[in-house]
Structure formats: structure tokens, C-alpha cells
Short mmCIF file of N, CA and C and ligand atoms in Angstrom, two decimals:
data_model
loop_
_atom_site.label_atom_id
_atom_site.label_comp_id
_atom_site.label_asym_id
_atom_site.label_seq_id
_atom_site.Cartn_x
_atom_site.Cartn_y
_atom_site.Cartn_z
N MET A 1 0.66 4.78 -115.47
CA MET A 1 1.18 4.22 -114.27
C MET A 1 2.04 2.88 -114.54
N VAL A 2 1.14 1.99 -115.21
CA VAL A 2 1.94 0.64 -115.51
C VAL A 2 3.17 0.85 -116.23
N ALA A 3 3.29 1.83 -117.26
CA ALA A 3 4.53 2.04 -117.98
C ALA A 3 5.60 2.58 -116.99
N ASP A 4 5.14 3.40 -116.05
CA ASP A 4 6.24 3.93 -114.91
C ASP A 4 6.50 2.89 -114.09
N MET A 5 5.77 1.94 -113.70
CA MET A 5 6.06 0.80 -112.83
C MET A 5 7.08 0.00 -113.65
N GLU A 6 6.93 -0.26 -114.85
CA GLU A 6 7.70 -0.95 -115.73
C GLU A 6 9.06 -0.33 -115.75
N LYS A 7 9.19 0.85 -115.88
CA LYS A 7 10.53 1.51 -115.97
C LYS A 7 11.18 1.77 -114.71
N GLY A 8 10.67 1.38 -113.59
CA GLY A 8 11.06 1.43 -112.18
C GLY A 8 11.21 2.94 -111.71
N ALA A 9 10.16 3.69 -112.21
CA ALA A 9 10.28 5.08 -111.79
C ALA A 9 9.73 5.34 -110.39
N ASP A 10 9.93 6.50 -109.79
CA ASP A 10 9.53 6.79 -108.47
C ASP A 10 8.18 6.59 -108.31
N PRO A 11 7.68 5.82 -107.31
CA PRO A 11 6.32 5.53 -107.27
C PRO A 11 5.42 6.66 -106.85
N TYR A 12 4.17 6.69 -107.32
CA TYR A 12 3.15 7.73 -106.91
C TYR A 12 1.82 7.05 -106.80
N TRP A 13 0.91 7.86 -106.46
CA TRP A 13 -0.56 7.41 -106.20
C TRP A 13 -1.19 7.76 -107.62
N LEU A 14 -2.21 6.93 -107.99
CA LEU A 14 -3.16 7.21 -108.96
C LEU A 14 -4.62 7.11 -108.38
N THR A 15 -5.37 8.26 -108.43
CA THR A 15 -6.73 8.22 -107.80
C THR A 15 -7.60 8.32 -108.95
N LEU A 16 -8.74 7.49 -108.99
CA LEU A 16 -9.87 7.62 -109.90
C LEU A 16 -10.97 8.02 -109.14
N GLN A 17 -11.67 9.05 -109.84
CA GLN A 17 -12.79 9.65 -109.02
C GLN A 17 -13.93 9.75 -110.24
N GLY A 18 -15.09 9.29 -109.86
CA GLY A 18 -16.18 9.30 -110.90
C GLY A 18 -17.48 8.68 -110.27
N PRO A 19 -18.48 8.90 -111.01
CA PRO A 19 -19.75 8.36 -110.58
C PRO A 19 -19.78 6.82 -110.54
N PHE A 20 -20.85 6.20 -110.09
CA PHE A 20 -21.13 4.92 -110.07
C PHE A 20 -21.09 4.36 -111.54
N GLY A 21 -20.56 3.09 -111.65
CA GLY A 21 -20.63 2.48 -112.96
C GLY A 21 -19.77 3.10 -114.07
N CYS A 22 -18.86 4.08 -113.76
CA CYS A 22 -18.00 4.66 -114.86
C CYS A 22 -16.87 3.84 -115.17
N GLY A 23 -16.48 2.76 -114.45
CA GLY A 23 -15.42 1.86 -114.80
C GLY A 23 -14.17 1.91 -113.85
N LYS A 24 -14.29 2.52 -112.84
CA LYS A 24 -13.18 2.62 -111.95
C LYS A 24 -12.63 1.27 -111.45
N THR A 25 -13.65 0.44 -111.09
CA THR A 25 -13.13 -0.82 -110.48
C THR A 25 -12.51 -1.69 -111.72
N MET A 26 -13.12 -1.54 -112.87
CA MET A 26 -12.60 -2.09 -113.96
C MET A 26 -11.22 -1.86 -114.24
N LEU A 27 -10.89 -0.54 -114.33
CA LEU A 27 -9.50 -0.10 -114.51
C LEU A 27 -8.51 -0.38 -113.35
N MET A 28 -9.12 -0.44 -112.30
CA MET A 28 -8.14 -0.80 -111.09
C MET A 28 -7.77 -2.14 -111.29
N ARG A 29 -8.69 -2.95 -111.58
CA ARG A 29 -8.22 -4.58 -111.83
C ARG A 29 -7.41 -4.75 -112.74
N GLN A 30 -7.37 -3.92 -113.78
CA GLN A 30 -6.41 -4.05 -114.88
C GLN A 30 -5.06 -3.67 -114.45
N VAL A 31 -4.88 -2.51 -113.75
CA VAL A 31 -3.70 -2.01 -113.32
C VAL A 31 -3.14 -3.07 -112.10
N PHE A 32 -4.03 -3.54 -111.59
CA PHE A 32 -3.60 -4.64 -110.49
C PHE A 32 -2.93 -5.83 -111.17
N GLU A 33 -3.61 -6.36 -112.11
CA GLU A 33 -3.00 -7.47 -112.90
C GLU A 33 -1.72 -7.22 -113.50
N GLN A 34 -1.34 -5.93 -113.99
CA GLN A 34 -0.02 -5.55 -114.45
C GLN A 34 0.88 -5.41 -113.27
N ALA A 35 0.41 -4.81 -112.19
CA ALA A 35 1.20 -4.63 -111.06
C ALA A 35 1.78 -6.09 -110.54
N LYS A 36 0.86 -7.12 -110.48
CA LYS A 36 1.31 -8.45 -109.99
C LYS A 36 2.36 -8.90 -110.98
N ARG A 37 2.24 -8.74 -112.30
CA ARG A 37 3.10 -9.05 -113.26
C ARG A 37 4.57 -8.42 -113.13
N ILE A 38 4.49 -7.19 -112.90
CA ILE A 38 5.84 -6.35 -112.82
C ILE A 38 6.51 -6.39 -111.60
N ASN A 39 5.70 -6.67 -110.53
CA ASN A 39 6.24 -6.71 -108.95
C ASN A 39 7.43 -7.32 -108.91
N PRO A 40 8.60 -6.61 -108.60
CA PRO A 40 9.94 -7.25 -108.51
C PRO A 40 9.95 -8.25 -107.18
N GLY A 41 9.06 -7.89 -106.34
CA GLY A 41 8.97 -8.97 -105.09
C GLY A 41 8.32 -10.31 -105.48
N ASN A 42 7.67 -10.32 -106.74
CA ASN A 42 7.23 -11.68 -107.10
C ASN A 42 8.34 -12.73 -107.41
N PRO A 43 8.46 -13.69 -106.68
CA PRO A 43 9.55 -14.64 -106.91
C PRO A 43 9.78 -15.12 -108.45
N ALA A 44 8.64 -15.13 -109.03
CA ALA A 44 8.85 -15.35 -110.45
C ALA A 44 9.59 -14.41 -111.29
N ASN A 45 9.62 -13.02 -110.70
CA ASN A 45 10.38 -12.04 -111.34
C ASN A 45 11.82 -11.84 -110.78
N ASN A 46 12.14 -12.54 -109.70
CA ASN A 46 13.32 -12.39 -109.02
C ASN A 46 13.88 -13.61 -108.43
N PRO A 47 14.93 -14.19 -109.13
CA PRO A 47 15.48 -15.48 -108.79
C PRO A 47 16.03 -15.39 -107.44
N ILE A 48 16.53 -14.30 -106.90
CA ILE A 48 17.29 -14.27 -105.67
C ILE A 48 16.33 -14.00 -104.42
N TRP A 49 14.91 -13.77 -104.64
CA TRP A 49 14.02 -13.40 -103.68
C TRP A 49 13.74 -14.88 -102.92
N PRO A 50 13.67 -14.53 -101.64
CA PRO A 50 13.28 -15.86 -100.90
C PRO A 50 11.95 -16.55 -101.25
N PRO A 51 12.20 -17.80 -101.63
CA PRO A 51 11.30 -18.44 -102.46
C PRO A 51 10.16 -18.89 -101.48
N GLU A 52 10.20 -18.78 -100.25
CA GLU A 52 9.10 -19.57 -99.46
C GLU A 52 7.95 -18.70 -99.13
N TRP A 53 7.93 -17.59 -99.75
CA TRP A 53 6.69 -16.63 -99.67
C TRP A 53 5.61 -17.06 -100.66
N GLU A 54 4.27 -17.16 -100.13
CA GLU A 54 3.36 -17.56 -100.93
C GLU A 54 2.94 -16.28 -101.66
N SER A 55 2.26 -16.55 -102.88
CA SER A 55 2.01 -15.36 -103.78
C SER A 55 0.40 -15.12 -103.47
N SER A 56 -0.21 -15.92 -102.76
CA SER A 56 -1.74 -15.73 -102.57
C SER A 56 -2.03 -14.41 -101.96
N GLU A 57 -3.24 -14.14 -102.10
CA GLU A 57 -3.66 -12.74 -101.45
C GLU A 57 -4.11 -12.89 -100.07
N GLN A 58 -4.39 -14.10 -99.75
CA GLN A 58 -4.72 -14.29 -98.24
C GLN A 58 -3.45 -14.82 -97.65
N HIS A 59 -2.96 -14.01 -96.60
CA HIS A 59 -1.70 -14.39 -96.08
C HIS A 59 -1.62 -13.92 -94.70
N VAL A 60 -0.64 -14.24 -93.97
CA VAL A 60 -0.28 -13.69 -92.56
C VAL A 60 0.77 -12.67 -92.66
N TYR A 61 0.69 -11.71 -91.97
CA TYR A 61 1.80 -10.59 -92.02
C TYR A 61 3.06 -11.05 -91.42
N THR A 62 4.00 -11.00 -92.27
CA THR A 62 5.38 -11.51 -91.89
C THR A 62 6.44 -10.33 -91.52
N GLY A 63 5.92 -9.17 -91.92
CA GLY A 63 6.82 -7.97 -91.57
C GLY A 63 7.50 -7.57 -93.06
N ARG A 64 7.68 -8.36 -93.88
CA ARG A 64 8.25 -7.90 -95.38
C ARG A 64 7.34 -8.79 -96.31
N ARG A 65 6.63 -8.19 -97.08
CA ARG A 65 5.82 -8.86 -98.05
C ARG A 65 5.42 -7.89 -99.21
N PRO A 66 6.40 -7.73 -100.07
CA PRO A 66 6.05 -6.80 -101.11
C PRO A 66 4.98 -7.29 -102.18
N TYR A 67 3.86 -7.56 -101.93
CA TYR A 67 2.84 -8.04 -102.69
C TYR A 67 2.19 -6.98 -103.42
N ALA A 68 1.54 -7.37 -104.55
CA ALA A 68 0.57 -6.56 -105.20
C ALA A 68 -0.94 -6.92 -104.73
N LEU A 69 -1.62 -5.83 -104.08
CA LEU A 69 -2.92 -6.28 -103.31
C LEU A 69 -3.90 -5.31 -103.82
N ILE A 70 -5.21 -5.89 -103.63
CA ILE A 70 -6.37 -5.05 -103.99
C ILE A 70 -7.49 -5.27 -102.98
N TYR A 71 -8.03 -4.10 -102.37
CA TYR A 71 -8.98 -4.32 -101.42
C TYR A 71 -10.09 -3.28 -101.74
N ASP A 72 -11.26 -3.48 -101.11
CA ASP A 72 -12.22 -2.37 -101.18
C ASP A 72 -12.41 -1.85 -99.73
N GLU A 73 -12.87 -0.81 -99.58
CA GLU A 73 -13.12 -0.19 -98.29
C GLU A 73 -13.82 -1.03 -97.21
N GLY A 74 -14.81 -1.61 -97.63
CA GLY A 74 -15.70 -2.49 -96.83
C GLY A 74 -14.96 -3.73 -96.41
N GLY A 75 -14.28 -4.39 -97.51
CA GLY A 75 -13.42 -5.53 -97.16
C GLY A 75 -12.41 -5.25 -96.12
N MET A 76 -11.66 -4.21 -96.36
CA MET A 76 -10.58 -3.75 -95.34
C MET A 76 -11.19 -3.57 -94.08
N ALA A 77 -12.28 -2.88 -93.81
CA ALA A 77 -12.95 -2.74 -92.56
C ALA A 77 -13.33 -4.06 -91.89
N SER A 78 -13.91 -5.00 -92.78
CA SER A 78 -14.29 -6.24 -92.08
C SER A 78 -13.12 -7.00 -91.79
N ARG A 79 -12.02 -7.01 -92.40
CA ARG A 79 -10.85 -7.70 -91.86
C ARG A 79 -10.45 -7.17 -90.67
N MET A 80 -10.34 -5.85 -90.48
CA MET A 80 -9.86 -5.20 -89.36
C MET A 80 -10.67 -5.67 -88.26
N ARG A 81 -12.06 -5.59 -88.34
CA ARG A 81 -13.08 -6.02 -87.25
C ARG A 81 -12.89 -7.39 -86.88
N ALA A 82 -12.55 -8.25 -87.95
CA ALA A 82 -12.13 -9.62 -87.56
C ALA A 82 -10.87 -9.94 -86.92
N GLY A 83 -10.05 -8.83 -86.53
CA GLY A 83 -9.02 -9.14 -85.86
C GLY A 83 -7.67 -8.72 -86.41
N GLN A 84 -7.80 -8.27 -87.72
CA GLN A 84 -6.56 -7.87 -88.36
C GLN A 84 -6.47 -6.40 -88.08
N TYR A 85 -6.36 -5.82 -86.88
CA TYR A 85 -6.45 -4.34 -86.53
C TYR A 85 -5.58 -3.52 -87.30
N ASP A 86 -4.30 -4.13 -87.42
CA ASP A 86 -3.29 -3.21 -87.99
C ASP A 86 -3.08 -3.40 -89.52
N LEU A 87 -4.05 -3.86 -90.24
CA LEU A 87 -4.08 -4.01 -91.52
C LEU A 87 -3.40 -2.83 -92.46
N PRO A 88 -3.98 -1.57 -92.12
CA PRO A 88 -3.59 -0.44 -92.97
C PRO A 88 -2.06 -0.28 -92.83
N ARG A 89 -1.36 -0.39 -91.61
CA ARG A 89 -0.09 -0.38 -91.38
C ARG A 89 0.79 -1.40 -91.90
N GLU A 90 0.19 -2.53 -91.95
CA GLU A 90 0.74 -3.77 -92.53
C GLU A 90 1.13 -3.61 -94.05
N LEU A 91 0.34 -2.80 -94.72
CA LEU A 91 0.42 -2.62 -96.08
C LEU A 91 1.55 -1.68 -96.52
N ARG A 92 2.30 -1.24 -95.64
CA ARG A 92 3.29 -0.14 -95.80
C ARG A 92 4.16 -0.66 -96.86
N ASP A 93 4.86 -1.80 -96.76
CA ASP A 93 6.05 -2.29 -97.65
C ASP A 93 5.52 -3.01 -99.03
N ASP A 94 4.13 -3.16 -98.97
CA ASP A 94 3.82 -3.92 -100.28
C ASP A 94 4.12 -2.94 -101.54
N TYR A 95 4.29 -3.79 -102.71
CA TYR A 95 4.68 -3.22 -103.92
C TYR A 95 3.52 -2.24 -104.61
N PHE A 96 2.54 -2.63 -104.46
CA PHE A 96 1.25 -2.12 -105.11
C PHE A 96 0.09 -2.39 -104.37
N VAL A 97 -0.60 -1.27 -103.73
CA VAL A 97 -1.99 -1.68 -103.18
C VAL A 97 -2.99 -0.68 -103.84
N ALA A 98 -4.12 -1.23 -104.06
CA ALA A 98 -5.29 -0.59 -104.64
C ALA A 98 -6.42 -0.77 -103.59
N LEU A 99 -7.01 0.49 -103.42
CA LEU A 99 -8.09 0.61 -102.45
C LEU A 99 -9.32 1.16 -103.07
N ASP A 100 -10.36 0.36 -103.20
CA ASP A 100 -11.47 0.77 -103.96
C ASP A 100 -12.58 1.28 -103.02
N GLU A 101 -13.66 1.89 -103.71
CA GLU A 101 -14.95 2.30 -102.91
C GLU A 101 -14.67 3.13 -101.73
N ILE A 102 -13.70 4.00 -101.84
CA ILE A 102 -13.37 4.93 -100.66
C ILE A 102 -14.67 5.80 -100.55
N GLY A 103 -15.22 5.79 -99.45
CA GLY A 103 -16.26 6.75 -98.83
C GLY A 103 -17.75 6.18 -99.04
N VAL A 104 -17.74 4.79 -99.51
CA VAL A 104 -19.19 4.34 -99.74
C VAL A 104 -19.87 3.65 -98.53
N THR A 105 -18.85 3.33 -97.57
CA THR A 105 -19.46 2.61 -96.35
C THR A 105 -19.94 3.50 -95.37
N ARG A 106 -20.95 3.34 -94.68
CA ARG A 106 -21.33 4.13 -93.39
C ARG A 106 -20.51 3.99 -92.39
N ASP A 107 -20.04 5.15 -91.88
CA ASP A 107 -18.92 5.16 -90.95
C ASP A 107 -19.04 6.04 -89.78
N PRO A 108 -20.19 5.85 -88.94
CA PRO A 108 -20.51 6.86 -87.94
C PRO A 108 -19.54 6.95 -86.92
N THR A 109 -18.49 5.97 -86.59
CA THR A 109 -17.52 6.15 -85.67
C THR A 109 -16.27 6.55 -86.16
N ASN A 110 -16.26 7.02 -87.49
CA ASN A 110 -14.95 7.34 -88.03
C ASN A 110 -13.88 6.26 -88.17
N PHE A 111 -14.26 5.00 -87.89
CA PHE A 111 -13.34 3.98 -87.91
C PHE A 111 -12.71 3.71 -89.24
N ILE A 112 -13.54 3.85 -90.32
CA ILE A 112 -12.82 3.68 -91.65
C ILE A 112 -12.05 4.96 -92.02
N ALA A 113 -12.59 6.12 -91.88
CA ALA A 113 -11.72 7.20 -92.00
C ALA A 113 -10.55 7.18 -91.46
N GLU A 114 -10.39 6.87 -90.19
CA GLU A 114 -9.05 6.62 -89.60
C GLU A 114 -8.16 5.73 -90.23
N ALA A 115 -8.83 4.49 -90.53
CA ALA A 115 -8.06 3.46 -91.11
C ALA A 115 -7.43 3.89 -92.42
N ILE A 116 -8.21 4.65 -93.25
CA ILE A 116 -7.70 5.10 -94.62
C ILE A 116 -6.68 6.18 -94.35
N SER A 117 -6.77 6.87 -93.37
CA SER A 117 -5.78 7.96 -93.05
C SER A 117 -4.51 7.32 -92.67
N THR A 118 -4.55 6.31 -91.92
CA THR A 118 -3.32 5.50 -91.67
C THR A 118 -2.72 4.88 -92.89
N PHE A 119 -3.70 4.21 -93.69
CA PHE A 119 -3.09 3.74 -94.95
C PHE A 119 -2.51 4.75 -95.87
N CYS A 120 -3.00 5.97 -95.85
CA CYS A 120 -2.37 7.03 -96.56
C CYS A 120 -1.06 7.61 -96.23
N ASP A 121 -0.86 7.47 -94.85
CA ASP A 121 0.28 7.95 -94.22
C ASP A 121 1.26 6.94 -94.54
N VAL A 122 1.13 5.64 -94.52
CA VAL A 122 2.18 4.63 -94.70
C VAL A 122 2.54 4.34 -96.10
N ARG A 123 1.47 4.74 -96.97
CA ARG A 123 1.60 4.39 -98.44
C ARG A 123 2.17 5.46 -99.03
N LEU A 124 2.52 6.64 -98.68
CA LEU A 124 3.05 7.77 -99.34
C LEU A 124 4.44 7.25 -100.13
N ARG A 125 4.73 7.57 -101.23
CA ARG A 125 5.79 7.29 -102.17
C ARG A 125 5.94 5.80 -102.35
N SER A 126 4.67 5.09 -102.39
CA SER A 126 4.61 3.82 -102.87
C SER A 126 3.42 3.71 -103.90
N TRP A 127 3.54 2.71 -104.84
CA TRP A 127 2.57 2.60 -105.80
C TRP A 127 1.36 2.27 -105.31
N THR A 128 0.29 3.16 -105.43
CA THR A 128 -1.00 3.07 -104.73
C THR A 128 -2.04 3.63 -105.66
N MET A 129 -3.13 2.86 -105.69
CA MET A 129 -4.34 3.25 -106.54
C MET A 129 -5.44 3.40 -105.71
N LEU A 130 -6.20 4.41 -105.73
CA LEU A 130 -7.41 4.68 -105.02
C LEU A 130 -8.70 4.93 -105.90
N ALA A 131 -9.81 4.48 -105.41
CA ALA A 131 -10.88 4.77 -106.37
C ALA A 131 -12.09 5.12 -105.33
N THR A 132 -12.88 6.31 -105.77
CA THR A 132 -13.86 6.83 -105.12
C THR A 132 -14.95 7.60 -105.88
N ASN A 133 -16.38 7.69 -105.25
CA ASN A 133 -17.29 8.31 -105.95
C ASN A 133 -17.19 9.76 -105.44
N LEU A 134 -16.60 9.95 -104.40
CA LEU A 134 -16.70 11.40 -103.74
C LEU A 134 -15.76 12.40 -104.36
N SER A 135 -15.94 13.73 -104.38
CA SER A 135 -15.08 14.69 -104.71
C SER A 135 -14.03 14.87 -103.55
N LEU A 136 -12.81 15.43 -103.72
CA LEU A 136 -11.96 15.60 -102.74
C LEU A 136 -12.50 16.48 -101.59
N GLN A 137 -13.27 17.41 -102.08
CA GLN A 137 -13.92 18.35 -100.97
C GLN A 137 -14.85 17.38 -100.18
N GLU A 138 -15.53 16.39 -100.73
CA GLU A 138 -16.29 15.52 -99.88
C GLU A 138 -15.56 14.59 -98.94
N ILE A 139 -14.45 14.01 -99.56
CA ILE A 139 -13.57 13.23 -98.69
C ILE A 139 -12.97 14.05 -97.50
N ALA A 140 -12.52 15.47 -97.71
CA ALA A 140 -12.14 16.31 -96.75
C ALA A 140 -13.14 16.51 -95.58
N ASP A 141 -14.48 16.72 -96.10
CA ASP A 141 -15.51 16.96 -95.17
C ASP A 141 -15.94 15.77 -94.49
N ARG A 142 -16.28 14.75 -95.12
CA ARG A 142 -16.90 13.63 -94.50
C ARG A 142 -15.91 12.65 -93.87
N MET A 143 -14.66 12.60 -94.38
CA MET A 143 -13.69 11.56 -93.81
C MET A 143 -12.50 12.35 -93.16
N ASP A 144 -11.52 12.76 -93.78
CA ASP A 144 -10.49 13.44 -92.98
C ASP A 144 -9.71 14.26 -94.19
N GLY A 145 -9.51 15.56 -93.77
CA GLY A 145 -8.79 16.49 -94.74
C GLY A 145 -7.34 15.86 -95.23
N ARG A 146 -6.78 15.01 -94.39
CA ARG A 146 -5.37 14.39 -94.61
C ARG A 146 -5.48 13.53 -95.65
N ILE A 147 -6.57 12.94 -95.88
CA ILE A 147 -6.65 11.88 -96.90
C ILE A 147 -6.59 12.58 -98.26
N ALA A 148 -7.62 13.78 -98.29
CA ALA A 148 -7.72 14.51 -99.54
C ALA A 148 -6.20 15.22 -99.87
N SER A 149 -5.55 15.61 -98.84
CA SER A 149 -4.31 16.39 -99.13
C SER A 149 -3.30 15.37 -99.57
N ARG A 150 -3.29 14.12 -99.15
CA ARG A 150 -2.15 13.28 -99.66
C ARG A 150 -2.60 12.71 -101.05
N ILE A 151 -3.87 12.73 -101.32
CA ILE A 151 -4.34 12.31 -102.71
C ILE A 151 -3.52 13.26 -103.72
N LEU A 152 -3.30 14.55 -103.37
CA LEU A 152 -2.79 15.53 -104.23
C LEU A 152 -1.37 16.07 -104.03
N ARG A 153 -0.71 15.08 -103.01
CA ARG A 153 0.71 15.16 -102.90
C ARG A 153 1.42 15.32 -104.15
N SER A 154 2.63 16.08 -104.08
CA SER A 154 3.41 16.06 -105.35
C SER A 154 3.60 14.83 -105.98
N GLY A 155 3.47 14.66 -107.32
CA GLY A 155 3.82 13.47 -108.02
C GLY A 155 2.62 12.53 -108.19
N ASN A 156 1.71 12.68 -107.24
CA ASN A 156 0.41 11.84 -107.08
C ASN A 156 -0.47 12.38 -108.29
N LYS A 157 -1.24 11.48 -108.91
CA LYS A 157 -2.23 11.74 -109.94
C LYS A 157 -3.69 11.65 -109.66
N PHE A 158 -4.43 12.51 -110.01
CA PHE A 158 -5.88 12.51 -109.87
C PHE A 158 -6.59 12.49 -111.15
N ILE A 159 -7.60 11.67 -111.33
CA ILE A 159 -8.22 11.61 -112.59
C ILE A 159 -9.76 11.66 -112.27
N ALA A 160 -10.36 12.57 -112.84
CA ALA A 160 -11.98 12.56 -112.74
C ALA A 160 -12.41 12.06 -113.97
N ILE A 161 -13.28 10.85 -113.80
CA ILE A 161 -13.81 10.15 -114.94
C ILE A 161 -15.22 10.83 -115.11
N THR A 162 -15.53 11.20 -116.30
CA THR A 162 -16.89 11.84 -116.57
C THR A 162 -17.82 10.84 -117.48
N ALA A 163 -17.38 9.70 -117.81
CA ALA A 163 -18.12 8.77 -118.58
C ALA A 163 -19.41 8.48 -117.80
N GLY A 164 -20.44 7.98 -118.56
CA GLY A 164 -21.72 7.64 -117.87
C GLY A 164 -21.64 6.32 -117.38
N ASP A 165 -22.74 5.84 -116.76
CA ASP A 165 -22.79 4.42 -116.05
C ASP A 165 -22.85 3.50 -117.19
N TYR A 166 -21.96 2.58 -117.38
CA TYR A 166 -21.96 1.65 -118.41
C TYR A 166 -22.99 0.50 -118.13
N ALA A 167 -23.33 0.35 -117.03
CA ALA A 167 -24.37 -0.56 -116.51
C ALA A 167 -25.72 -0.32 -116.88
N LEU A 168 -25.89 1.02 -117.07
CA LEU A 168 -27.22 1.66 -117.49
C LEU A 168 -27.43 1.67 -118.97
N ARG A 169 -26.27 1.30 -119.67
CA ARG A 169 -26.54 1.31 -121.28
C ARG A 169 -27.12 0.12 -121.79
N ASP A 170 -27.53 0.18 -122.98
CA ASP A 170 -28.12 -1.01 -123.59
C ASP A 170 -26.96 -2.11 -123.83
N1 ATP B 201 -14.63 1.10 -120.71
C1 ATP B 201 -15.76 0.37 -120.58
N2 ATP B 201 -16.50 -0.12 -121.74
C2 ATP B 201 -17.45 -0.89 -121.56
N3 ATP B 201 -18.02 -1.19 -120.35
C3 ATP B 201 -17.37 -0.87 -119.28
C4 ATP B 201 -16.08 0.01 -119.40
N4 ATP B 201 -15.77 0.27 -118.10
C5 ATP B 201 -16.57 -0.55 -117.24
N5 ATP B 201 -17.41 -1.10 -117.93
C6 ATP B 201 -18.60 -1.96 -117.39
O1 ATP B 201 -19.47 -1.09 -116.49
C7 ATP B 201 -19.74 -1.59 -115.42
C8 ATP B 201 -19.14 -0.82 -114.20
O2 ATP B 201 -17.99 -0.66 -114.20
P1 ATP B 201 -17.11 -0.58 -112.74
O3 ATP B 201 -17.76 -1.56 -111.82
O4 ATP B 201 -15.74 -0.62 -113.06
O5 ATP B 201 -17.53 0.78 -112.26
P2 ATP B 201 -17.15 1.57 -110.94
O6 ATP B 201 -16.76 3.00 -111.52
O7 ATP B 201 -16.25 0.90 -110.17
O8 ATP B 201 -18.48 1.91 -110.28
P3 ATP B 201 -18.82 1.90 -108.74
O9 ATP B 201 -18.62 3.49 -108.49
O10 ATP B 201 -20.28 1.59 -108.65
O11 ATP B 201 -18.11 0.92 -107.89
C9 ATP B 201 -19.20 -3.04 -115.25
O12 ATP B 201 -20.06 -4.03 -115.62
C10 ATP B 201 -18.04 -3.04 -116.38
O13 ATP B 201 -17.79 -4.26 -116.88
MG1 MG B 202 -16.33 0.12 -108.24
#
């Protein structure tokens, strides 16, 4: 994925699926660091880009902000509950967005499932990375079939990690 971002290839999604502690978050953070570096919207990479944008991850929605960003499901939900209701939609134009821990939060009202469905709709054909402990079938059953279907859309990649829990090793 990093090599493809570097080449300027057509964007796709990369979904990591695997048990607790198999290294999904670690991989995601590494790709995120590379995406920040490659991001053509980063003023450091593009001298003609409007320079007044802050590169910080904490920011107000301006309508155009191709950042590289990383969230986890719980963090996204708390931002939305704290007033950033439109957060999933606001991420539409960002260069790279990673969303970790899909399906871990208790979601009796389907609030999170809906937010992630919206996120999936607006992020199609943009560099996007997802991580989850759930199988696609579990995502379809417990959250929304649309989420599972978009994860498999043409061009998107799905990787099931089978390594054991590194945290439980010596
Ligand atoms: N390839 C690796 N080699 C050695 N240690 C690793 C490797 N990948 C991850 N780890 C370590 O294993 C631990 C768990 O990794 P990580 O948090 O990325 O897992 P995860 O898949 O995100 O787990 P969870 O589903 O619980 O969020 C971390 O302490 C991490 O530093
Ligand atoms: Mg994790």
C-alpha cells in the first residue's frame, strides 16, 4: 500500500483482520507514518499548497483538508457524541484515513455501525485502512452488511492475520 501511494496509484482500502494482539494497530501506525510523509496535501510536500493549514491532527473542519489521520472506533464515537456529529462525512476528502478497532465497542443503538457505514460510503476510492477482530460475516451480522461489502469492493484488499498474540509471548 505504501509503495502504491508513493507511485500515485489509484487508491484502495486495506483491511487487517485478526485476533487480539496480532499486530494490527502496530502495522496501521506504520502505514499512517508513511502516509503522512507521502501525502501530497502536506505543505512540506507541495510548495504551491496553501500554507495556512495546520498539520496537527486536532483541527476544525474547513471543507478541504487532505490530511493523513488515524482514529479508533471508540475515539471516533466520542468525538461525534462530543459534538462533531458529522465527523465520518468530514473525512471524505482526506488523503489517508485509518480506522482501528472496528466492532469492539458496545453499540446497542447502532450509532457506531451507522457512523462507520457513512465513513465507508464517503471513503470509497480513497486511501483507507481498517482493522478489526471480527470476520466479515460478523461485521455483516452485527454491524451492517454494507460495511462488509465495501471492504471487498473491487481493488480493496483484505488481509487475515493468523499470528498469535505478541503480548502473551515471553
Ligand atoms: N511483528 C511483531 N513483532 C513483535 N511484536 C509485535 C509485532 N506486532 C505487534 N507486536 C507487539 O504486540 C502487541 C500487540 O500489537 P497490536 O496492539 O498492534 O495488536 P492488535 O492486533 O492491534 O491487537 P488488538 O486487536 O488487541 O487491538 C504490541 O505490544 C506490539 O508492540
Ligand atoms: Mg489494536
